[in-house]
CSV table of C-alpha atoms and ligand atoms in Angstrom, one decimal:
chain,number,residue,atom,x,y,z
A,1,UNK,CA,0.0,0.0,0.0
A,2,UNK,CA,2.4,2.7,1.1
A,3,UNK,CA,4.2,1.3,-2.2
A,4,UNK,CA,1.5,2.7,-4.1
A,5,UNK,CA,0.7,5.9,-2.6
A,6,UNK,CA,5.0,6.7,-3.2
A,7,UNK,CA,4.5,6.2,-6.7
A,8,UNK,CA,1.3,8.1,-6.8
A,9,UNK,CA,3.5,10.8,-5.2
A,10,UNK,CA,6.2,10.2,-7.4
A,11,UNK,CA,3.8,10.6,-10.6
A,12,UNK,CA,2.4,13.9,-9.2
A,13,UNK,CA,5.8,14.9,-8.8
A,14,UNK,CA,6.5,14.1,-12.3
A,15,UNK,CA,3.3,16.2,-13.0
A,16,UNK,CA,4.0,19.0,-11.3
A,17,UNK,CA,8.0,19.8,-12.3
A,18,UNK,CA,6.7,19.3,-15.7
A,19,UNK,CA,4.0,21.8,-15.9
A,20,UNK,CA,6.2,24.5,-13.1
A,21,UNK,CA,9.8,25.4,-15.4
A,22,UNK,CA,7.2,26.9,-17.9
A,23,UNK,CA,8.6,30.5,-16.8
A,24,UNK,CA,12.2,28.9,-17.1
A,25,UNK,CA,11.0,28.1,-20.8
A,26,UNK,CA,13.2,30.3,-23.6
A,27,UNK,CA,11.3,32.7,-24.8
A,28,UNK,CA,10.1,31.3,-28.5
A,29,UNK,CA,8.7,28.7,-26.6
A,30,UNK,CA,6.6,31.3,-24.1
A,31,UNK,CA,5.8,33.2,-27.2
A,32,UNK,CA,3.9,29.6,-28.6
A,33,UNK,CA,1.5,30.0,-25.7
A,34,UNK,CA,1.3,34.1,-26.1
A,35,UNK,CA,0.2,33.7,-29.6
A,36,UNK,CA,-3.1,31.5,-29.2
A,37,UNK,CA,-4.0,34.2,-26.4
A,38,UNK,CA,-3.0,37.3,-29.2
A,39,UNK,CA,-5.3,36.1,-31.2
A,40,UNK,CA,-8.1,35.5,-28.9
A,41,UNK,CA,-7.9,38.8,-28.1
A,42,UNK,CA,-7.8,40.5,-31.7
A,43,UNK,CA,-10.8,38.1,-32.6
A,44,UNK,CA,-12.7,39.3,-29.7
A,45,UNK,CA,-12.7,43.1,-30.6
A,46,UNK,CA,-16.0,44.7,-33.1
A,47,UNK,CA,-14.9,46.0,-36.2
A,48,UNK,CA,-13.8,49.3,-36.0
A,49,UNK,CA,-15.8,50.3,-39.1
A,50,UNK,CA,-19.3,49.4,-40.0
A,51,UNK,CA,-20.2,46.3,-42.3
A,52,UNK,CA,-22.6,45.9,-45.0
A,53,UNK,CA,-23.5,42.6,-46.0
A,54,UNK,CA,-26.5,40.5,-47.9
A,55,UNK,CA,-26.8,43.7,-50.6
A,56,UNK,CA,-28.7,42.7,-53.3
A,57,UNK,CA,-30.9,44.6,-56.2
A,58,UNK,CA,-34.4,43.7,-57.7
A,59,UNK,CA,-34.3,44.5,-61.0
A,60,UNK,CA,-37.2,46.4,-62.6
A,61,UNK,CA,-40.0,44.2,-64.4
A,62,UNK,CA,-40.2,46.9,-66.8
A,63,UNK,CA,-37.3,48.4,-68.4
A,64,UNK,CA,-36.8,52.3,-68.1
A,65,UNK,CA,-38.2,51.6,-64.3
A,66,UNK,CA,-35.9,51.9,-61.0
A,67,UNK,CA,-34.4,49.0,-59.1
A,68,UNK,CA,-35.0,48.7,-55.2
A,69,UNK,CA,-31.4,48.0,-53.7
A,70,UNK,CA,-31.5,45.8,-50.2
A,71,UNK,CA,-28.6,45.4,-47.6
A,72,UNK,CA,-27.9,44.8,-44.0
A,73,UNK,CA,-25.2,47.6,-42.0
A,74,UNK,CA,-23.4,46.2,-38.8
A,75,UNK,CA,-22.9,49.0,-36.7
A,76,UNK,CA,-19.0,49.3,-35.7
A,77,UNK,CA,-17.4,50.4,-32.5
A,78,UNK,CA,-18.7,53.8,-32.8
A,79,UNK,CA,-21.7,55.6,-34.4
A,80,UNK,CA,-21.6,56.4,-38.1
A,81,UNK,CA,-24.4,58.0,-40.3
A,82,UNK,CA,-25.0,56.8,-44.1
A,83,UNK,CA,-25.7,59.6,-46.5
A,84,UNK,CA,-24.7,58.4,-49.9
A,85,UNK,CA,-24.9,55.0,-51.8
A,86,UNK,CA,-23.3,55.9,-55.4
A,87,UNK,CA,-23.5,53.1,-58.2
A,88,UNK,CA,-21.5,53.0,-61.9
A,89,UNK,CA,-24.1,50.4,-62.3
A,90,UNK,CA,-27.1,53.2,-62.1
A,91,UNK,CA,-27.6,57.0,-63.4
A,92,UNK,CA,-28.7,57.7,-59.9
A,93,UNK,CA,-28.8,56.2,-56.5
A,94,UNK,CA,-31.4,57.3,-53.2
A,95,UNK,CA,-31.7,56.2,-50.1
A,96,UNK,CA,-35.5,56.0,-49.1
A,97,UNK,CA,-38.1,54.8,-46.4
A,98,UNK,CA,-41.4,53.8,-47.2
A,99,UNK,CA,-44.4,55.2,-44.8
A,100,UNK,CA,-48.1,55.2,-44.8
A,101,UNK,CA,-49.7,57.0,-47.9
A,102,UNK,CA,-51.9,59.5,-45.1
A,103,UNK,CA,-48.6,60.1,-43.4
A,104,UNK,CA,-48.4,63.9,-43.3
A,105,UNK,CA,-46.3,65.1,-45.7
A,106,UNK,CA,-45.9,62.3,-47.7
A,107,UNK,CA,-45.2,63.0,-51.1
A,108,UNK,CA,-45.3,60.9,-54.3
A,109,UNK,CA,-42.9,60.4,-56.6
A,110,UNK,CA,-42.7,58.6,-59.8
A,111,UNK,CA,-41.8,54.6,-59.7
A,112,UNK,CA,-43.9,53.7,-56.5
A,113,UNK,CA,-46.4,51.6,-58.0
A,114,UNK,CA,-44.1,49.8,-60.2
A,115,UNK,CA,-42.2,48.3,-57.4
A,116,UNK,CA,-43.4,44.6,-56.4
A,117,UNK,CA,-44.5,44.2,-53.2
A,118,UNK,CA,-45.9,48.1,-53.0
A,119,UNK,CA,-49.0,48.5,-52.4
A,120,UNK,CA,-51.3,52.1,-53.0
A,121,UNK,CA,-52.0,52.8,-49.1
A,122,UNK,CA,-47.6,53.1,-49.0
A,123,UNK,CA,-45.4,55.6,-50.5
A,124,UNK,CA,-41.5,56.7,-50.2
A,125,UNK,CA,-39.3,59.6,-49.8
A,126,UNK,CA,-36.0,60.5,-49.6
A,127,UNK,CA,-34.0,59.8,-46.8
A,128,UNK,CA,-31.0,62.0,-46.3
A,129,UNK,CA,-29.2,60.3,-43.6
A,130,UNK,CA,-29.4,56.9,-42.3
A,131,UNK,CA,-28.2,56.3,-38.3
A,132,UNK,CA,-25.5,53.2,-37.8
A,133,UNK,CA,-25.4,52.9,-34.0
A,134,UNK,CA,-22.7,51.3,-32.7
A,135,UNK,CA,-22.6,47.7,-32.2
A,136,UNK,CA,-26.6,47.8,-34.1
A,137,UNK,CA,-27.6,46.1,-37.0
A,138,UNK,CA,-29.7,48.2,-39.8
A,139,UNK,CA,-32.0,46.5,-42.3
A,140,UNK,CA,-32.7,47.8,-45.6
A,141,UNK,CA,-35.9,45.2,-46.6
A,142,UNK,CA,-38.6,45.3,-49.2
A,143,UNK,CA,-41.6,47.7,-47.6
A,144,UNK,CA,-39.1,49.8,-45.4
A,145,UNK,CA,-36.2,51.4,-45.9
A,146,UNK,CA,-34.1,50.6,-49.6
A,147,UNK,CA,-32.6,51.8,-52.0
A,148,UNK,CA,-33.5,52.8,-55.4
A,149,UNK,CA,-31.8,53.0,-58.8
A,150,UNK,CA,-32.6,55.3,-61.4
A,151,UNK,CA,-31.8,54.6,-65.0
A,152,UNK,CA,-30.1,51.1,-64.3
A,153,UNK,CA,-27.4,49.8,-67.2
A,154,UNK,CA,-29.1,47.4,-69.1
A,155,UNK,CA,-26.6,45.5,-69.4
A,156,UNK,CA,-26.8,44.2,-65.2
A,157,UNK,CA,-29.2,41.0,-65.7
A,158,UNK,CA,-30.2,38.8,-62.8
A,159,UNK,CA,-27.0,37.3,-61.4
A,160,UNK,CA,-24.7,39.9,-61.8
A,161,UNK,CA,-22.5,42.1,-59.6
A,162,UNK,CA,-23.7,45.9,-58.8
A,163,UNK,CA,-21.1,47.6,-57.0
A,164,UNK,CA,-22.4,49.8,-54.3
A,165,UNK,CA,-20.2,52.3,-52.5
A,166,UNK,CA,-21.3,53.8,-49.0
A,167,UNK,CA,-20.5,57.0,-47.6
A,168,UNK,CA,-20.3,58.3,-44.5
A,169,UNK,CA,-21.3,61.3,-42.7
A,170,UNK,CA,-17.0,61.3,-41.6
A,171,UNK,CA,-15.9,61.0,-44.9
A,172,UNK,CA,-14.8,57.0,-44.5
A,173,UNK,CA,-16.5,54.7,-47.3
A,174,UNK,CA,-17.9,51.6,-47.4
A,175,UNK,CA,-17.7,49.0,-50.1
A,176,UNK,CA,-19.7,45.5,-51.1
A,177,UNK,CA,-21.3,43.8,-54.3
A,178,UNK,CA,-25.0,43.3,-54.1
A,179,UNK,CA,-26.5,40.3,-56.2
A,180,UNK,CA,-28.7,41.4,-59.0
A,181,UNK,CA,-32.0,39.7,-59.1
A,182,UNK,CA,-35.2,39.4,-61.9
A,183,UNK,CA,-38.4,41.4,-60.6
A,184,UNK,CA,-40.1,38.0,-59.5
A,185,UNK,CA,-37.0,36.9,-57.6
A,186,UNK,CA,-36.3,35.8,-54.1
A,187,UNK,CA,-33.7,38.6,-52.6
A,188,UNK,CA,-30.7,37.6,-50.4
A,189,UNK,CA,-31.8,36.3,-47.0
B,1,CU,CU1,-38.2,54.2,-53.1
C-alpha cells in the first residue's frame, strides 16, 4: 500500500515539475503559448468600421423603371451615419423609407407603383441620412427602408454584380457587391 501511494507521489511529482519550469521556458517557446492568447484577443474586438452585408438589387419588371437595392449595416465600435450610396451600375442612386400613404407630408414620386410588393395605401421619400449605431444592426428590406436605382445599365441581368459604394457622414467609405435579381426573384436572405 504505502508502495502505491510513493508512486502516486512520485507521478504527481513528475506532473508537477513538468508543468512549473514553464517561466524557465526560452522565450520562443513562451511566445507559442502568447500567440493563441493574441489572437483571442484580436478576434474578440468589433470591427472598427461598420459592415454591409447580404446587398442585393431587384431588377425592374419593366425596363426604363428603377431597381430597389437591399442590404444589411453592422454598426461598428462607434456611431456612423449613411448619406450616400453611389452606383457605376445606375444613373442615380437614393436612399428612401417607405411610410403610410396619409402620413403627413408624404409626397409621391414617380416609380412607387411599379415596385413589387408596394401597395397604394404606401409611399416613399428621400431619406437623407441613415443612423449606424454602434454595435446595431440596420435593415434595408422590401416595404421599409431601400434603396432605389434610377436609370439602371441594361446590361446588369439577374446574377450579376452591382457595386455599391457607401459614404459616410465622416468622410470614410464603405464597399460591397450586391447580387442582381429578376423582378419576380427571391432577394438575399
Ligand atoms: Cu423608393
Amino acid at each position: 500500500m504505502p508502495a502505491t501511494i510513493a508512486a502516486a507521489l512520485a507521478r504527481c511529482a513528475r506532473v508537477r515539475l513538468r508543468a512549473l519550469p514553464l517561466p524557465a521556458l526560452p522565450l520562443p517557446a513562451l511566445s507559442l503559448f502568447a500567440l493563441p492568447l493574441l489572437a483571442a484577443c484580436g478576434t474578440a474586438q468589433a470591427p472598427a468600421e461598420p459592415q454591409v452585408q447580404k446587398a442585393w438589387v431587384r431588377l425592374p419588371a419593366v425596363p426604363g423603371r428603377p431597381a430597389a437595392g437591399y442590404l444589411t449595416l453592422v454598426g461598428g465600435t462607434g456611431d456612423a451615419t449613411l448619406v450616400a450610396v453611389t452606383t457605376p451600375a445606375a444613373a442615380r442612386t437614393e436612399l428612401h423609407e417607405t411610410m403610410k400613404m396619409d402620413a403627413p407630408g408624404a409626397p409621391d414620386h414617380a416609380g412607387h407603383a411599379a415596385m413589387a410588393g408596394m401597395s397604394g395605401a404606401t409611399t416613399m421619400r428621400p431619406l437623407q441620412a441613415l443612423p449606424i449605431l454602434a454595435g446595431q444592426t440596420v435593415k434595408l428590406a422590401p416595404g421599409a427602408r431601400h434603396l432605389m436605382l434610377f436609370d439602371m445599365d441594361a446590361k446588369v441581368t439577374p446574377g450579376a454584380s452591382v457595386p455599391l459604394r457607401l459614404e459616410l457622414a465622416d468622410g470614410r467609405t464603405l464597399e460591397t457587391q450586391a447580387k442582381a435579381v429578376a423582378a419576380g426573384d427571391a432577394g438575399v436572405e
